[in-house]
Coordinates of C-alpha atoms in Angstrom, one line a residue:
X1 CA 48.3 -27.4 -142.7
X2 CA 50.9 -28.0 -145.8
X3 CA 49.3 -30.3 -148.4
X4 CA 52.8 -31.4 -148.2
X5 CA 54.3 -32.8 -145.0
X6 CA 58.3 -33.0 -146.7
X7 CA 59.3 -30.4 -149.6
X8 CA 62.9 -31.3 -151.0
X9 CA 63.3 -28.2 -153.5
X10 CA 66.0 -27.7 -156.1
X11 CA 68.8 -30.2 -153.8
X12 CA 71.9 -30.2 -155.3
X13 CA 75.1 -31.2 -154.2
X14 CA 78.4 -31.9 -155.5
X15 CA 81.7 -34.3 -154.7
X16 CA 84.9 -33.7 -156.4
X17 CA 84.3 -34.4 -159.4
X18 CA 81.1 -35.5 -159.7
X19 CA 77.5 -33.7 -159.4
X20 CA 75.8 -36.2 -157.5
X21 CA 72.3 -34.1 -157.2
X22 CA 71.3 -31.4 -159.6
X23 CA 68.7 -29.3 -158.6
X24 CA 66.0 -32.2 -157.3
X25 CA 63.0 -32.4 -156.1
X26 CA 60.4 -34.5 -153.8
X27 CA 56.8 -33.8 -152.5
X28 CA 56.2 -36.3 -149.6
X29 CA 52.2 -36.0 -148.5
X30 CA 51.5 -37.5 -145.0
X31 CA 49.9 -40.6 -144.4
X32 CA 51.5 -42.1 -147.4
X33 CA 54.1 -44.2 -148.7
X34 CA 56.3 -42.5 -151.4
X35 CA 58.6 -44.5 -153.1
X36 CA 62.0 -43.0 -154.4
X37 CA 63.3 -45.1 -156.7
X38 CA 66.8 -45.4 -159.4
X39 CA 69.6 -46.9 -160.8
X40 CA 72.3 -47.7 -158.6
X41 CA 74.3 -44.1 -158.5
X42 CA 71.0 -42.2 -159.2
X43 CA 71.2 -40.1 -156.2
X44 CA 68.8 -41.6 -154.0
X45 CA 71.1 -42.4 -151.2
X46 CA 72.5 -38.8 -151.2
X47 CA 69.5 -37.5 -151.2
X48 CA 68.0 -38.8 -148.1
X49 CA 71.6 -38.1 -146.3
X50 CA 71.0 -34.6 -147.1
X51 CA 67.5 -35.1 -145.6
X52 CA 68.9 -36.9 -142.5
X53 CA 71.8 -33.8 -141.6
X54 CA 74.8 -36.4 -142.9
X55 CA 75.4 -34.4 -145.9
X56 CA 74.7 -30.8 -146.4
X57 CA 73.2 -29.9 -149.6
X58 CA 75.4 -27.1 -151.9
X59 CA 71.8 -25.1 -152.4
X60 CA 68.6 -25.9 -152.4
X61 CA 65.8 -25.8 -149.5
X62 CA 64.1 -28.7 -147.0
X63 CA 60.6 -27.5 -146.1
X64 CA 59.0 -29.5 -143.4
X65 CA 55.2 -29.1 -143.0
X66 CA 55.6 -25.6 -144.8
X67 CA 58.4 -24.0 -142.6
X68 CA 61.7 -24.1 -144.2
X69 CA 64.4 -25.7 -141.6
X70 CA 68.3 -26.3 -141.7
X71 CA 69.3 -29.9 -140.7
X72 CA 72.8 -30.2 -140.1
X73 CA 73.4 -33.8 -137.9
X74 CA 71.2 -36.3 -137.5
X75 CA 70.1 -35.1 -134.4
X76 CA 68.5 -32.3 -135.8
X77 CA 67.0 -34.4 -138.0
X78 CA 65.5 -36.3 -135.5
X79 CA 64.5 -33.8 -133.2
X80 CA 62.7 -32.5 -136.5
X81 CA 60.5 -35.9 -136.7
X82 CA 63.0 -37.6 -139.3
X83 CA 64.2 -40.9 -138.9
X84 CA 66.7 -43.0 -141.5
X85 CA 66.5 -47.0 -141.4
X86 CA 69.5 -47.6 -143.6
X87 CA 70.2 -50.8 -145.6
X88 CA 73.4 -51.2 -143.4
X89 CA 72.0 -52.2 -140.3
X90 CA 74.1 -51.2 -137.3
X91 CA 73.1 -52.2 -134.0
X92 CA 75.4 -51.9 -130.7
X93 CA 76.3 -56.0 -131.2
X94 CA 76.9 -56.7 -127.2
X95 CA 73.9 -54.4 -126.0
X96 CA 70.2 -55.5 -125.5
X97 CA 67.4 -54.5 -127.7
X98 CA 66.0 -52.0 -124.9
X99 CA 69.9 -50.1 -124.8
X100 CA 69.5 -50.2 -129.0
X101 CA 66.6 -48.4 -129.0
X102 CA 67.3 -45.8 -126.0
X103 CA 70.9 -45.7 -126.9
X104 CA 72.0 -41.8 -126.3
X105 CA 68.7 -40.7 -124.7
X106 CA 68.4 -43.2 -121.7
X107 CA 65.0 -42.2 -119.4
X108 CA 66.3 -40.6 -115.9
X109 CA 64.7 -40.8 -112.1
X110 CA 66.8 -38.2 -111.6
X111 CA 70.3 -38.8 -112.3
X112 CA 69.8 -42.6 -112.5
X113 CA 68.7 -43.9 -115.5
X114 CA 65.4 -45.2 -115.3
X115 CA 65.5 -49.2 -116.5
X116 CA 62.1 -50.3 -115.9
X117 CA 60.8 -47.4 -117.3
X118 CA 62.9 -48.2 -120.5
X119 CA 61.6 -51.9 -120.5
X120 CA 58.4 -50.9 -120.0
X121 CA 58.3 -48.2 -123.1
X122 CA 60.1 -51.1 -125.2
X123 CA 57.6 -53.9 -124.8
X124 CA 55.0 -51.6 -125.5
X125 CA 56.9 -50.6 -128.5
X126 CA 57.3 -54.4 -129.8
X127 CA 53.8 -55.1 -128.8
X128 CA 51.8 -52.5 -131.0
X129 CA 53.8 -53.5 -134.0
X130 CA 53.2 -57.3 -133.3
X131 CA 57.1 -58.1 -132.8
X132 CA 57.5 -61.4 -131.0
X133 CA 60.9 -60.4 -129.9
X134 CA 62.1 -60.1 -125.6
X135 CA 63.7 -56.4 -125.4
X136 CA 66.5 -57.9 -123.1
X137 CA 67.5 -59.8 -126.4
X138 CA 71.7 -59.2 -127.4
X139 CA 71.4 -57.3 -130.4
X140 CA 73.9 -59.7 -131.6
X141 CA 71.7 -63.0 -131.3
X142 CA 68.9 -61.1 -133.7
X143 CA 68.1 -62.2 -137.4
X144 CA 68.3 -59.1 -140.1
X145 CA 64.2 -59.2 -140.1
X146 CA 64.3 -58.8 -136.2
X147 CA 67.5 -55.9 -136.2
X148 CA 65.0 -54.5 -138.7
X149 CA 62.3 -54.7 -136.2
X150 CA 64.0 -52.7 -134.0
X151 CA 65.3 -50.2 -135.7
X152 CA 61.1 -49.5 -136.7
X153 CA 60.7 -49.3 -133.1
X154 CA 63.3 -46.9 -132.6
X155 CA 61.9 -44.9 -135.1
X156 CA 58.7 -45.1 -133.9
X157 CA 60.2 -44.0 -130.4
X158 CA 61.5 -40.8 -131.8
X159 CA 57.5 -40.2 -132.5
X160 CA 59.2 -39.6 -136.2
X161 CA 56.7 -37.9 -138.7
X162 CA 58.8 -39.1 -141.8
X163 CA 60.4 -42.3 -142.2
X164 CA 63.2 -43.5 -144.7
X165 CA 63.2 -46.9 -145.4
X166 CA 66.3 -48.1 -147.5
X167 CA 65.5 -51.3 -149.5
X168 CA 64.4 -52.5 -145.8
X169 CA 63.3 -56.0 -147.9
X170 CA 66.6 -56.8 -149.5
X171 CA 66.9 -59.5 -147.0
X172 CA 63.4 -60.8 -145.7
X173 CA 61.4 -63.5 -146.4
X174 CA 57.9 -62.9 -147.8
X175 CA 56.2 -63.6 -145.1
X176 CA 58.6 -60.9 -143.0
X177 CA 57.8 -58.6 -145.8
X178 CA 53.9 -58.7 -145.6
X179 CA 54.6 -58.4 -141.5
X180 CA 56.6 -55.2 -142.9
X181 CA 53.9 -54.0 -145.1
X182 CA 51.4 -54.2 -142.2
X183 CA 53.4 -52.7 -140.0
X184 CA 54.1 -49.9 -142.8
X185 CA 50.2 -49.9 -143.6
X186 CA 49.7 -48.9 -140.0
X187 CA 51.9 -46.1 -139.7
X188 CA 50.0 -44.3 -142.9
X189 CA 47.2 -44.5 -140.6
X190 CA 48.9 -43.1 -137.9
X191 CA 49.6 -40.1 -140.4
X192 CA 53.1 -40.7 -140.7
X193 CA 55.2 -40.4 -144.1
X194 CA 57.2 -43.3 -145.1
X195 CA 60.1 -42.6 -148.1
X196 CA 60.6 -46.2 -149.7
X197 CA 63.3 -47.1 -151.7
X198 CA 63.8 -50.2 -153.3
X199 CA 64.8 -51.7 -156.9
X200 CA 61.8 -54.3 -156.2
X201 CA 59.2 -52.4 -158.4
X202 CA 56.8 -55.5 -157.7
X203 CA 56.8 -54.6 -154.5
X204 CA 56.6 -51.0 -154.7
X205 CA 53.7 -51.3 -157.1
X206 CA 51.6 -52.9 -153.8
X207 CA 52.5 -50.5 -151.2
X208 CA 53.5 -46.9 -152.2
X209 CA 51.0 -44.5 -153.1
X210 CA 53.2 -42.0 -154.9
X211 CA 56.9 -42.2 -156.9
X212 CA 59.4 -40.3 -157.6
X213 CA 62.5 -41.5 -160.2
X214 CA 65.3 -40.0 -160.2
X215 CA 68.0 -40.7 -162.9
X216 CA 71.6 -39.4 -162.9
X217 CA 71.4 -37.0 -160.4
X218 CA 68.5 -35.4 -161.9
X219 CA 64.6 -35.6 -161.1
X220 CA 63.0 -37.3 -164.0
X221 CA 59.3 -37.1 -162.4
X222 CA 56.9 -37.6 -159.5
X223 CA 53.3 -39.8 -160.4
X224 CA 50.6 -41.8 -158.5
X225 CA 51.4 -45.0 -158.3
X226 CA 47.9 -45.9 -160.1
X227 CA 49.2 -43.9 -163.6
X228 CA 51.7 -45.9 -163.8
X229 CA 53.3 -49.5 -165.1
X230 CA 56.6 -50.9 -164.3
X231 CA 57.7 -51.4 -167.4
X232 CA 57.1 -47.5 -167.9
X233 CA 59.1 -47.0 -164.9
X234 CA 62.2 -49.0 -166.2
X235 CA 62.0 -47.1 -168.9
X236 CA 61.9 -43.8 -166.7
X237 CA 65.0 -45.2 -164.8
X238 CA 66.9 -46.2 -167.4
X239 CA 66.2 -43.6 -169.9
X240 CA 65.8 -46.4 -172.3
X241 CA 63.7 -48.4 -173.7
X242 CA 64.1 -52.1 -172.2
X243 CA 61.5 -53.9 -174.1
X244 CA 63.0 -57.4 -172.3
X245 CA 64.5 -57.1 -168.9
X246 CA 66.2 -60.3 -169.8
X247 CA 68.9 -60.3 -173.3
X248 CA 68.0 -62.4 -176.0
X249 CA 69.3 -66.5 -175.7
X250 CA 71.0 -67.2 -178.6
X251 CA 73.6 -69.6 -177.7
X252 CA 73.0 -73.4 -177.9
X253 CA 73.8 -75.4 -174.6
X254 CA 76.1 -78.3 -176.2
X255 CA 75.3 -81.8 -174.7
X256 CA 78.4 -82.4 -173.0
X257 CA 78.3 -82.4 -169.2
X258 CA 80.3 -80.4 -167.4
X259 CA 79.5 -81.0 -163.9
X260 CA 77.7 -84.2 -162.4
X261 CA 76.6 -83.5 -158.6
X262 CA 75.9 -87.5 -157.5
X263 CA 73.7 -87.9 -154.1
X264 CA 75.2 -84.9 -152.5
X265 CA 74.0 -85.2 -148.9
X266 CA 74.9 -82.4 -146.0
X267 CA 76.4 -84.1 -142.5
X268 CA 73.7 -81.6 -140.8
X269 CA 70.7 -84.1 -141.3
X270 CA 68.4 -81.1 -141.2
X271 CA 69.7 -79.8 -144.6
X272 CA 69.8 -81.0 -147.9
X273 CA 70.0 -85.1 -148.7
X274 CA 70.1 -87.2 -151.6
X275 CA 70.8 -84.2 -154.8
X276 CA 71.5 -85.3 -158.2
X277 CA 71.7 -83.2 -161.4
X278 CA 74.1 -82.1 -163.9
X279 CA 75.0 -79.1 -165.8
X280 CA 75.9 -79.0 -169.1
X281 CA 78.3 -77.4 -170.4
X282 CA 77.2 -73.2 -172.0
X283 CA 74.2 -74.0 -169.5
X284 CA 72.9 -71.5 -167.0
X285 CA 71.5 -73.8 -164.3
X286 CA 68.8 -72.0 -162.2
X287 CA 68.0 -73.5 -158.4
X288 CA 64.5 -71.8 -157.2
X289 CA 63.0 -72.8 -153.7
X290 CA 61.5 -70.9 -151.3
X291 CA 63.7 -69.6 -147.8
X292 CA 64.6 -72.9 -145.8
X293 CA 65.3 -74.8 -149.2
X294 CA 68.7 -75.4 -148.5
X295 CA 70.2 -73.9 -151.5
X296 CA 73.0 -71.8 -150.6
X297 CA 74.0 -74.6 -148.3
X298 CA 73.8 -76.8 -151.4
X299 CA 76.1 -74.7 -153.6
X300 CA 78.3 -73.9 -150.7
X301 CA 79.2 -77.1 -150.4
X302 CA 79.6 -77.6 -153.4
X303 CA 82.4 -74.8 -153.5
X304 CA 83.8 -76.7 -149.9
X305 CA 82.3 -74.3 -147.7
X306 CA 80.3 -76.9 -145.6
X307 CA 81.8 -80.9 -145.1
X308 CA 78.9 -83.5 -146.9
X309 CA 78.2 -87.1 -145.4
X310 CA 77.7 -88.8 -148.8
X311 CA 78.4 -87.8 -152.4
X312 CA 80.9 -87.2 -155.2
X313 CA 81.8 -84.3 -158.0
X314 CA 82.3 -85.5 -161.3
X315 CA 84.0 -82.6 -163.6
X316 CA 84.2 -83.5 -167.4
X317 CA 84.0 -86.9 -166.2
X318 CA 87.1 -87.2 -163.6
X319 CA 85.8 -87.6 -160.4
X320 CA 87.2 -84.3 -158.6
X321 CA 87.2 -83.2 -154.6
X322 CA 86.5 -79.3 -153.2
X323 CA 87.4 -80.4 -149.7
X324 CA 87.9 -76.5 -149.1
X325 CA 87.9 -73.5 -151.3
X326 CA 90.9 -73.5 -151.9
X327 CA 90.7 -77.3 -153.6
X328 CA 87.4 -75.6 -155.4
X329 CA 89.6 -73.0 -157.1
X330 CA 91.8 -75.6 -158.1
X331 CA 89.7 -77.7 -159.7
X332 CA 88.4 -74.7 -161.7
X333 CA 85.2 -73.5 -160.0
X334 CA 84.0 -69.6 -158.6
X335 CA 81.5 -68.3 -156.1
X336 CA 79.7 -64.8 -155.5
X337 CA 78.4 -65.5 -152.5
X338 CA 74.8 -64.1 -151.2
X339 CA 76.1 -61.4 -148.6
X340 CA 78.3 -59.7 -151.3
X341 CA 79.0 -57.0 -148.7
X342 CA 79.9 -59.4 -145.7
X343 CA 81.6 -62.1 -147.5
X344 CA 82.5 -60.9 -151.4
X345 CA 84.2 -57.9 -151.5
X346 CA 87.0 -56.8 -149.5
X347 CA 85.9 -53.0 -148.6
X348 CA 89.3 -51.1 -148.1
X349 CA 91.0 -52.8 -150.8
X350 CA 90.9 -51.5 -154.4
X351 CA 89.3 -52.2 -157.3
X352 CA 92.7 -54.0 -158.6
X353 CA 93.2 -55.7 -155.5
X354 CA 90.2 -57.2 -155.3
X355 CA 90.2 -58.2 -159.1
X356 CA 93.3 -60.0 -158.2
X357 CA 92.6 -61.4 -154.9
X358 CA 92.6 -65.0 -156.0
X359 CA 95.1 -64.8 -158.9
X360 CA 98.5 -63.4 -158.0
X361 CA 100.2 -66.6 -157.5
X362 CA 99.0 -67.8 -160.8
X363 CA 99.8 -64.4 -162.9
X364 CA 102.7 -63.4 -161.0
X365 CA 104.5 -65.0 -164.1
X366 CA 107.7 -66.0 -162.4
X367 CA 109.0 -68.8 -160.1
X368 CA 110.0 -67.0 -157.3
X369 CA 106.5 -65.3 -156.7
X370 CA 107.9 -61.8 -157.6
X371 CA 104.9 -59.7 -158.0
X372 CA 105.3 -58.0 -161.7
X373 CA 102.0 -54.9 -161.3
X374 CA 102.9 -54.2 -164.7
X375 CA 102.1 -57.1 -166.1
X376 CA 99.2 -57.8 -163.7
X377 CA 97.9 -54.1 -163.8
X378 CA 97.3 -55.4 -168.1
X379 CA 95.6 -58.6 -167.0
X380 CA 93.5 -56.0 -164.5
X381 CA 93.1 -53.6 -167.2
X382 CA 91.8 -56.0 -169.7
X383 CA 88.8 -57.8 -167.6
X384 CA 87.5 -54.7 -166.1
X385 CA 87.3 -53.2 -169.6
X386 CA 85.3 -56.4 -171.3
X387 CA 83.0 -56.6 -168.3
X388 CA 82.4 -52.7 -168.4
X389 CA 83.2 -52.1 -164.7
X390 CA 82.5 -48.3 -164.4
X391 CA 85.0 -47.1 -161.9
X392 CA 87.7 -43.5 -162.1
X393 CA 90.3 -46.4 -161.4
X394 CA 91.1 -49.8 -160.8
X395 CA 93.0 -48.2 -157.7
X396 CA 89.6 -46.7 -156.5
X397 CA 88.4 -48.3 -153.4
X398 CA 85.7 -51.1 -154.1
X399 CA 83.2 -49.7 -151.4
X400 CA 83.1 -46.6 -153.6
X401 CA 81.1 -48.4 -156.2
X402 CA 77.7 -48.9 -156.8
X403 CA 76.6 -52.9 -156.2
X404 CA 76.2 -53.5 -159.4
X405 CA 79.8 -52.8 -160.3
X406 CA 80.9 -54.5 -157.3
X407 CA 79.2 -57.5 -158.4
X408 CA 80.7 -56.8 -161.9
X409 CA 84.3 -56.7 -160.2
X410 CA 83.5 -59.9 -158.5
X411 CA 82.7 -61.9 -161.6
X412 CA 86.5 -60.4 -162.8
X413 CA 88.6 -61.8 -160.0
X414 CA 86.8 -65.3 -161.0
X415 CA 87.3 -64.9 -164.6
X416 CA 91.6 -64.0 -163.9
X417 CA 91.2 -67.4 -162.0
X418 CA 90.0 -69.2 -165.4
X419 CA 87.4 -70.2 -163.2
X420 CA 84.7 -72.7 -166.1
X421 CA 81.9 -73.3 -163.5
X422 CA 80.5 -70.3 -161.9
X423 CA 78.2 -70.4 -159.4
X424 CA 76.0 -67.2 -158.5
X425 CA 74.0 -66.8 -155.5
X426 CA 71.3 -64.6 -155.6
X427 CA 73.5 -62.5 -158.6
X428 CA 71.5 -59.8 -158.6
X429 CA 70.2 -59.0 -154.7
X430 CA 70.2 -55.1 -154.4
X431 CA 71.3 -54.4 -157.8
X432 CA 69.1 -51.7 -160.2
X433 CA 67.5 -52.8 -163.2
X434 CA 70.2 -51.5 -165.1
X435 CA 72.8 -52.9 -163.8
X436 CA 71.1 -56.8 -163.4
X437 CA 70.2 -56.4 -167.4
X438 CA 74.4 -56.0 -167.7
X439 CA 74.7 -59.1 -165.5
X440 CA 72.8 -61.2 -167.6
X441 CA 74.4 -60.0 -170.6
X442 CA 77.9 -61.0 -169.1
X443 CA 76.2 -64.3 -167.7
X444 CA 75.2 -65.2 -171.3
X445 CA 78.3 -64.0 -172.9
X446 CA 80.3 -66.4 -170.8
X447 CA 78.2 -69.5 -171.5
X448 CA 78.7 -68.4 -174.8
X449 CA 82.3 -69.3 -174.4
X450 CA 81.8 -72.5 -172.5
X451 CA 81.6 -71.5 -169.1
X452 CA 78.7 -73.4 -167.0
X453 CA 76.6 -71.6 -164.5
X454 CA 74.9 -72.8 -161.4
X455 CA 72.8 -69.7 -160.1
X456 CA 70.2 -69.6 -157.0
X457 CA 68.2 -67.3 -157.4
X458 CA 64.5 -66.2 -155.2
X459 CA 63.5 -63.9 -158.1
X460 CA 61.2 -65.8 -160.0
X461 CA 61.1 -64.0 -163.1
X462 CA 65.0 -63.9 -163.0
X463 CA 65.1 -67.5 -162.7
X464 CA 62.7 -68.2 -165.7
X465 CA 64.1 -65.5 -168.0
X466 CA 67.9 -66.4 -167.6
X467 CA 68.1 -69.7 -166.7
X468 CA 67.8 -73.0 -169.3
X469 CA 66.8 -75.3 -166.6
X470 CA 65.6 -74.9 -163.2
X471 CA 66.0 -77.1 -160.8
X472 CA 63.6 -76.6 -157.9
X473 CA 64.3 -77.6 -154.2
X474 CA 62.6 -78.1 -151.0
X475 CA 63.5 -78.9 -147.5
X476 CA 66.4 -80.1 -148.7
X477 CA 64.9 -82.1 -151.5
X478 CA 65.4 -81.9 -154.6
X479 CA 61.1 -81.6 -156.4
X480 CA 61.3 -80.4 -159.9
X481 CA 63.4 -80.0 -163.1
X482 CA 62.0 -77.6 -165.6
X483 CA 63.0 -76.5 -168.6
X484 CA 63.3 -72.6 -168.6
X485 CA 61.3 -71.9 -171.7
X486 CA 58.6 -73.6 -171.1
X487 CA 58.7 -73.4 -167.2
X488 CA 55.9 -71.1 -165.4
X489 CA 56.1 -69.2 -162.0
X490 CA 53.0 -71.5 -160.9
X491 CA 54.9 -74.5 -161.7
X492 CA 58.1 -73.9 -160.0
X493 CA 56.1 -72.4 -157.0
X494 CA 54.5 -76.1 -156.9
X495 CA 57.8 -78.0 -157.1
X496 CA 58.6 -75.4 -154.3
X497 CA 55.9 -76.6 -152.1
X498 CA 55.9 -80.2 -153.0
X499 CA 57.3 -81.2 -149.4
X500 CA 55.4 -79.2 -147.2
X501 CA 52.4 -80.7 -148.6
X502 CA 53.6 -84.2 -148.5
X503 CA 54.5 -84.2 -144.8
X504 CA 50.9 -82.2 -143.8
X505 CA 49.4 -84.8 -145.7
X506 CA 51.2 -87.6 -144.2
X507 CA 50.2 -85.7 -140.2

């Protein structure tokens, strides 16, 4: 047998325009997890679609266990042992999980498809990777942890000797991540390859064996996971030297508060109650807490996304109200939401119109609301420049981007709206290391200038390193207030658990 079980040699392939893979490699052994890792517009993702038959590679060969092969759909690949779980989950919404997983290869009795024999194959599917999930479950009803469940059985199904996984943690918990990692764990000793990629190099430092970088397009270099440190690998991704992952603080938060939140208190009495903190202004406020905190619902209604039973904004000391968003924008504030791909962006709409998507009535620039694309196209122009948005044109399609320039055109629509309190949820999620270090940059450039920032973030070292304070939540409650510089991930992980311990205490 092949020392290697997957032999990607020499891969390139090109787009008008750009080369997005030039000449690269990757040695996959079986019974390990190799992780494939990159900047955002490394190559990665074309890569493994050249592996899965959705692109086909300009030259280059695919050897699988020795023996050269051609994959040209995705059923090839799969008939070849390959299966793709893709950051984009797409489940059949209105079918159960059994139909998800048998979808276009239902079992036959005969001519009639075979249900029980489907039901039975599924539950012993879910059972020997300890998912607590009924098969006759809408796919619709699922969590992102449990689609993600499935679509590991499904791959499973295919008896798949290689498995991609695309950033499959992007949106887990931890505990749904160490029930991923067991479930991964068991699959090495089933003998089956698992590709990994992810921009969490914590993570990948605990469960791959082997790596691969890739940067540009290009393969940098392949190493045991054991020869090698994470800062070495941002380096390798990079092709810099980052000797911080965060930029340098040098602006002084002034004393004058910009925003007083006063006994904010949801009208769902299972979120948050009773929050009260400030933000000054040129802060960067962090908000840590573990899943189930209620933070998002915190700064969501904050923004007037979600009604509250009790509490009052006070803005540079004029009580205010964000009864909706739209009242929010008004009064001067902005929000990237979590789920910049489900709720940010606006996916067929270009770079320009989503720049301007909550500005045209205010830069029109005349009375009648005669749109002037001159005159906007410059106000376009400018912000995309300063913030560094790498994109052929402000008329490309957003979804062409990587996320990191999505998120970058995100932060412009807010700065045309003069938006002076920002607040970021999760900034960073799926972003490369790269591409987070420019966020912080533009974070702290824009305190710099005034602007306050509320940001919740599940990254600890993100929330230490760019936040000034942290305020740490709960169950809703509102346990610690650190400051940043002297704050440690054992404190804040304290403040984190302060309730839970309380009420098993008080049982």
């Amino acid at each position: 047998m092949d020392e290697y079980r997957l032999r990607m040699i020499d891969i390139t392939k090109t787009f008008p325009g750009v080369k997005a893979l030039d000449k690269v490699q990757l040695s996959v052994r079986p019974g390990t997890v190799h992780a494939l890792i990159g900047e955002n517009g490394a190559g990665k993702s074309t890569l493994m679609k050249c592996l899965y038959g959705l692109y086909r590679q300009d030259s280059g060969t695919i050897e699988i266990d020795g023996k050269q092969v051609e994959i040209s759909s995705p059923n090839e690949a799969l008939k070849l042992g390959i299966s793709m779980i893709q950051q984009e989950l797409a489940p059949i919404p209105y079918m159960n999980i059994v139909n998800n997983i048998w979808a276009g290869r239902m079992e036959k009795k005969g001519i009639i498809i075979d249900d029980a024999l489907m039901l039975k194959k599924t539950q012993k599917l879910l059972s020997e990777l300890e998912f607590n999930i009924s098969p006759k479950t809408i796919a619709g009803t699922l969590s992102v942890s449990q689609l993600q469940a499935v679509e590991i059985a499904k791959a499973v199904s295919y008896d798949s000797k290689i498995i991609v996984m695309d950033e499959p943690t992007s949106s887990l918990t931890d505990a749904e991540t160490e029930h991923l990692f067991k479930i991964i764990k068991r699959l090495k000793s089933e003998g089956r390859s698992i590709i990994y990629i992810s921009h969490k190099l914590e993570e990948i430092m605990e469960i791959a064996d082997e790596i691969t970088v890739m940067r540009d397009g290009h393969y940098v270099m392949k190493s045991s996971i054991r020869d090698i440190t994470i800062d070495g690998l941002i380096n390798l991704m990079v092709g810099r030297k980052m000797e911080d992952r965060f930029p340098p603080n040098e602006h002084i938060v002034k004393e004058e508060i910009s925003l007083e939140v006063q006994n904010f208190t949801s009208v769902n009495p299972k979120s948050f109650r009773n929050i009260n903190f400030s933000v000054r202004k040129g802060e960067i406020l962090g908000i840590g807490g573990l899943v189930g905190a209620q933070r998002t619902e915190l700064v969501e209604s904050i923004f007037g996304l979600r009604p509250i039973a009790d509490g009052k904004l006070v803005k540079y000391g004029k009580e205010i109200h964000n009864a909706n968003p739209k009242e929010a924008i008004k009064n001067g504030f902005a929000m990237l939401t979590e789920e910049r791909r489900a709720t940010g962006i606006i996916p067929m709409l270009s770079v320009f119109d989503n720049t301007m998507a909550v500005s045209y009535k205010k830069l029109c620039g005349n009375k009648i609301g005669l749109i002037d694309n001159k005159r906007l196209q410059k106000y376009v122009d400018q912000v995309v420049s300063n913030l560094n948005v790498k994109t052929p044109s402000t008329k490309t399609p957003i979804e062409n981007l990587s996320g990191g320039n999505q998120q970058k055109v995100l932060i412009c629509r807010w700065l045309l709206a003069n938006s002076d309190i920002l607040i970021l949820d999760e900034p960073t999620r799926g972003i490369d290391v790269g591409a987070k270090y420019e966020i912080y940059k533009i974070m702290r450039k824009l305190t710099s200038e005034g602007k306050s920032i509320i940001m919740v973030s599940s990254e600890m070292p993100e929330l230490i390193g760019i936040s000034d304070r942290i305020m740490v939540m709960c169950e809703g409650r509102q346990t610690g207030m650190l400051e940043a510089s002297a704050a440690t991930q054992e404190q804040v992980m304290s403040f984190a658990t302060t309730s839970s311990k309380t009420s098993r205490k008080s049982r």
